[in-house]
CSV table of C-alpha atoms in Angstrom, one decimal:
chain,number,residue,atom,x,y,z
A,1,MET,CA,181.9,35.1,-4.9
A,2,GLY,CA,185.2,34.1,-3.4
A,3,HIS,CA,184.2,35.6,-0.1
A,4,ARG,CA,181.0,33.5,-0.1
A,5,ASP,CA,182.8,30.3,-1.0
A,6,TYR,CA,185.3,30.9,1.9
A,7,THR,CA,182.3,31.5,4.3
A,8,GLU,CA,180.4,28.5,3.2
A,9,GLU,CA,183.6,26.4,3.5
A,10,TYR,CA,184.1,27.8,7.0
A,11,ASP,CA,180.5,27.0,8.0
A,12,GLU,CA,180.7,23.5,6.6
A,13,LYS,CA,183.9,22.7,8.7
A,14,LYS,CA,182.4,24.4,11.8
A,15,SER,CA,179.2,22.3,11.6
A,16,SER,CA,181.2,19.1,10.8
A,17,ILE,CA,183.3,19.8,14.0
A,18,VAL,CA,180.1,20.4,16.1
A,19,ARG,CA,178.6,17.0,14.6
A,20,GLU,CA,181.9,15.2,15.6
A,21,ILE,CA,182.0,16.7,19.1
A,22,LEU,CA,178.2,16.0,19.5
A,23,GLY,CA,178.7,12.3,18.2
A,24,PHE,CA,181.6,11.9,20.6
A,25,LEU,CA,179.6,13.1,23.5
A,26,LEU,CA,176.7,10.9,22.7
A,27,TYR,CA,179.1,8.0,22.5
A,28,VAL,CA,180.5,8.8,25.8
A,29,MET,CA,177.1,9.2,27.4
A,30,MET,CA,176.0,5.8,26.0
A,31,VAL,CA,179.2,4.1,27.3
A,32,VAL,CA,178.7,5.6,30.8
A,33,GLY,CA,174.9,4.7,30.7
A,34,ILE,CA,175.5,1.1,29.6
A,35,THR,CA,178.2,0.7,32.2
A,36,PHE,CA,176.0,2.1,35.0
A,37,PHE,CA,173.2,-0.3,33.9
A,38,ILE,CA,175.7,-3.3,34.0
A,39,ILE,CA,177.2,-2.4,37.2
A,40,THR,CA,173.8,-1.7,38.9
A,41,PHE,CA,171.7,-4.6,37.5
A,42,ILE,CA,174.0,-7.2,35.9
A,43,GLY,CA,177.4,-7.5,37.2
A,44,GLN,CA,180.1,-5.8,39.4
A,45,ARG,CA,183.9,-6.1,39.8
A,46,THR,CA,185.3,-6.9,43.1
A,47,TYR,CA,188.4,-8.3,44.6
A,48,VAL,CA,189.3,-10.7,47.3
A,49,SER,CA,191.1,-9.2,50.4
A,50,GLY,CA,192.4,-11.7,52.8
A,51,SER,CA,192.5,-15.5,53.0
A,52,SER,CA,189.1,-16.5,54.5
A,53,MET,CA,188.1,-18.3,51.0
A,54,GLU,CA,191.3,-20.2,50.6
A,55,ASN,CA,191.8,-22.6,48.7
A,56,THR,CA,189.0,-21.6,46.5
A,57,LEU,CA,189.7,-17.8,46.2
A,58,HIS,CA,193.0,-16.1,47.1
A,59,HIS,CA,194.1,-12.7,48.2
A,60,GLY,CA,194.3,-10.4,45.2
A,61,ASP,CA,191.8,-12.4,43.1
A,62,ASN,CA,189.5,-10.1,40.9
A,63,LEU,CA,186.1,-11.4,40.4
A,64,ILE,CA,183.0,-10.5,38.5
A,65,VAL,CA,179.9,-10.7,40.7
A,66,ASP,CA,176.6,-11.8,39.0
A,67,LYS,CA,173.9,-9.5,40.3
A,68,LEU,CA,171.2,-10.9,38.0
A,69,THR,CA,170.7,-14.5,38.8
A,70,TYR,CA,169.1,-13.9,42.3
A,71,ARG,CA,166.5,-11.7,40.8
A,72,PHE,CA,165.1,-14.9,39.1
A,73,SER,CA,166.2,-17.7,41.3
A,74,LYS,CA,166.9,-18.4,45.0
A,75,PRO,CA,170.5,-18.8,46.3
A,76,LYS,CA,171.7,-22.4,46.5
A,77,ARG,CA,173.7,-24.3,49.0
A,78,TYR,CA,177.5,-23.8,48.1
A,79,ASP,CA,177.1,-20.6,46.1
A,80,ILE,CA,179.8,-18.2,46.8
A,81,ILE,CA,178.2,-14.9,47.6
A,82,VAL,CA,179.1,-11.3,48.1
A,83,PHE,CA,177.4,-9.2,50.8
A,84,PRO,CA,178.2,-5.9,52.8
A,85,PHE,CA,179.7,-6.0,56.1
A,86,ARG,CA,177.1,-4.4,58.5
A,87,TYR,CA,179.7,-2.5,60.6
A,88,GLN,CA,182.0,-1.0,57.9
A,89,GLU,CA,181.0,1.1,54.9
A,90,LYS,CA,182.2,-0.1,51.5
A,91,THR,CA,183.4,-3.4,53.0
A,92,TYR,CA,182.1,-6.6,51.4
A,93,TYR,CA,182.5,-10.2,52.3
A,94,ILE,CA,182.7,-13.2,50.2
A,95,LYS,CA,181.6,-16.4,51.7
A,96,ARG,CA,179.9,-19.8,50.8
A,97,ILE,CA,176.3,-20.4,51.5
A,98,ILE,CA,176.0,-23.6,53.9
A,99,GLY,CA,172.5,-23.2,55.4
A,100,LEU,CA,169.3,-22.5,53.6
A,101,PRO,CA,166.2,-20.9,54.8
A,102,GLY,CA,164.2,-23.1,57.3
A,103,GLU,CA,167.1,-25.4,58.1
A,104,THR,CA,168.6,-25.9,61.5
A,105,ILE,CA,172.4,-25.6,61.7
A,106,GLN,CA,174.8,-26.7,64.3
A,107,ILE,CA,178.5,-27.3,64.4
A,108,GLN,CA,179.9,-29.9,66.8
A,109,ASP,CA,183.6,-31.0,66.9
A,110,GLY,CA,184.1,-29.4,63.5
A,111,VAL,CA,181.3,-31.3,61.8
A,112,ILE,CA,178.4,-29.2,60.4
A,113,TRP,CA,175.0,-30.6,61.1
A,114,ILE,CA,171.9,-29.5,59.0
A,115,ASP,CA,168.5,-30.7,60.3
A,116,GLY,CA,170.2,-33.4,62.3
A,117,GLU,CA,172.3,-34.8,59.4
A,118,VAL,CA,176.0,-34.4,58.7
A,119,LEU,CA,176.7,-32.2,55.8
A,120,GLN,CA,178.8,-34.0,53.3
A,121,GLU,CA,181.1,-31.4,51.8
A,122,SER,CA,184.7,-30.8,51.0
A,123,TYR,CA,185.0,-27.0,50.9
A,124,GLY,CA,186.5,-26.5,54.3
A,125,ARG,CA,190.3,-26.2,54.1
A,126,GLU,CA,190.6,-27.9,57.5
A,127,VAL,CA,188.6,-28.9,60.6
A,128,MET,CA,186.9,-26.0,62.3
A,129,LYS,CA,188.3,-25.4,65.6
A,130,ASN,CA,185.6,-22.8,66.6
A,131,ALA,CA,181.9,-23.4,66.2
A,132,GLY,CA,181.0,-19.8,67.5
A,133,LEU,CA,177.3,-19.1,67.4
A,134,ALA,CA,176.7,-22.4,65.8
A,135,ALA,CA,177.7,-24.3,68.9
A,136,ASP,CA,174.1,-24.1,69.7
A,137,MET,CA,171.4,-24.9,67.0
A,138,ILE,CA,170.5,-22.0,64.9
A,139,THR,CA,167.2,-22.2,62.9
A,140,LEU,CA,167.2,-20.1,59.9
A,141,GLY,CA,164.2,-17.8,59.1
A,142,GLU,CA,162.4,-17.9,55.7
A,143,ASP,CA,164.9,-15.5,54.1
A,144,GLU,CA,168.1,-16.2,56.1
A,145,TYR,CA,171.3,-17.9,55.1
A,146,PHE,CA,174.2,-19.4,57.0
A,147,VAL,CA,177.5,-18.7,55.3
A,148,LEU,CA,181.1,-19.9,56.1
A,149,GLY,CA,184.5,-19.1,54.5
A,150,ASP,CA,186.3,-22.0,53.0
A,151,ASN,CA,189.3,-21.3,55.3
A,152,ARG,CA,187.1,-21.8,58.4
A,153,ASN,CA,189.8,-21.3,60.9
A,154,ASP,CA,190.7,-17.8,59.4
A,155,SER,CA,187.2,-16.7,58.5
A,156,THR,CA,184.7,-14.2,60.1
A,157,ASP,CA,181.3,-15.6,59.0
A,158,SER,CA,178.0,-16.7,60.3
A,159,ARG,CA,179.6,-18.1,63.3
A,160,ASP,CA,180.6,-14.6,64.4
A,161,PRO,CA,178.0,-12.2,66.0
A,162,SER,CA,179.3,-9.3,63.8
A,163,VAL,CA,178.3,-11.4,60.6
A,164,GLY,CA,175.4,-13.7,61.8
A,165,VAL,CA,172.9,-15.0,59.4
A,166,ILE,CA,172.6,-13.2,56.1
A,167,HIS,CA,169.2,-12.0,54.8
A,168,LYS,CA,168.3,-12.5,51.1
A,169,ASP,CA,168.1,-8.8,50.6
A,170,GLU,CA,171.6,-8.3,51.9
A,171,ILE,CA,173.1,-10.5,49.2
A,172,ILE,CA,174.6,-8.5,46.2
A,173,GLY,CA,175.2,-11.4,44.1
A,174,ARG,CA,177.1,-14.4,43.3
A,175,ALA,CA,180.7,-14.5,42.6
A,176,TRP,CA,180.7,-15.7,39.0
A,177,LEU,CA,184.0,-15.2,37.1
A,178,ARG,CA,187.6,-14.8,38.2
A,179,ILE,CA,189.3,-12.2,35.8
A,180,TRP,CA,192.7,-12.0,37.7
A,181,PRO,CA,195.3,-13.5,37.9
A,182,LEU,CA,195.4,-14.3,34.2
A,183,ASP,CA,196.4,-17.9,34.8
A,184,LYS,CA,193.3,-18.5,36.9
A,185,ILE,CA,190.7,-16.8,34.6
A,186,GLY,CA,187.6,-18.8,34.6
A,187,VAL,CA,183.9,-19.4,35.8
A,188,LEU,CA,183.9,-20.4,39.5
A,189,LYS,CA,182.5,-23.7,40.4
A,190,HIS,CA,179.8,-23.4,43.1
A,191,GLN,CA,178.5,-27.0,43.5
């Protein structure tokens, strides 16, 4: 009888350990699955490298990008978006939408003209010195956006042929929340 009790006790401990291991593995798989779902469909962490979006965003800022909003609504003027750089893998740009589909954009003497009217905005850090491609009128297609960095004299954006206009399907999402540095945590204002 003592031998049987020892075996039963051993079997119970063994099955308890197996249940704990299986429970832990199930927990880890759920966490990985939920994380994958969030990163793929809802939000993604990114960081700012460089000064092209100063004074709104600074080098080293960590952001959460909202990847869900544009599945249900169209990007709006002044939204800060994230999109891949066409010529370098794993390189993403963060810029502000200035021109919307169907609009005609032109920059003259540092002033942004949209459909023949001056754009009244205050995001630019200083007067633009270089109009780039926008020195001539640019008419945006039905899914095209014209983007600029807020630090316009230190930004590679839609004025540059390497970036050009951005198509809606290129937009990864909208910069939504700054999570670092701690003293600047908060939801980003777009409009």
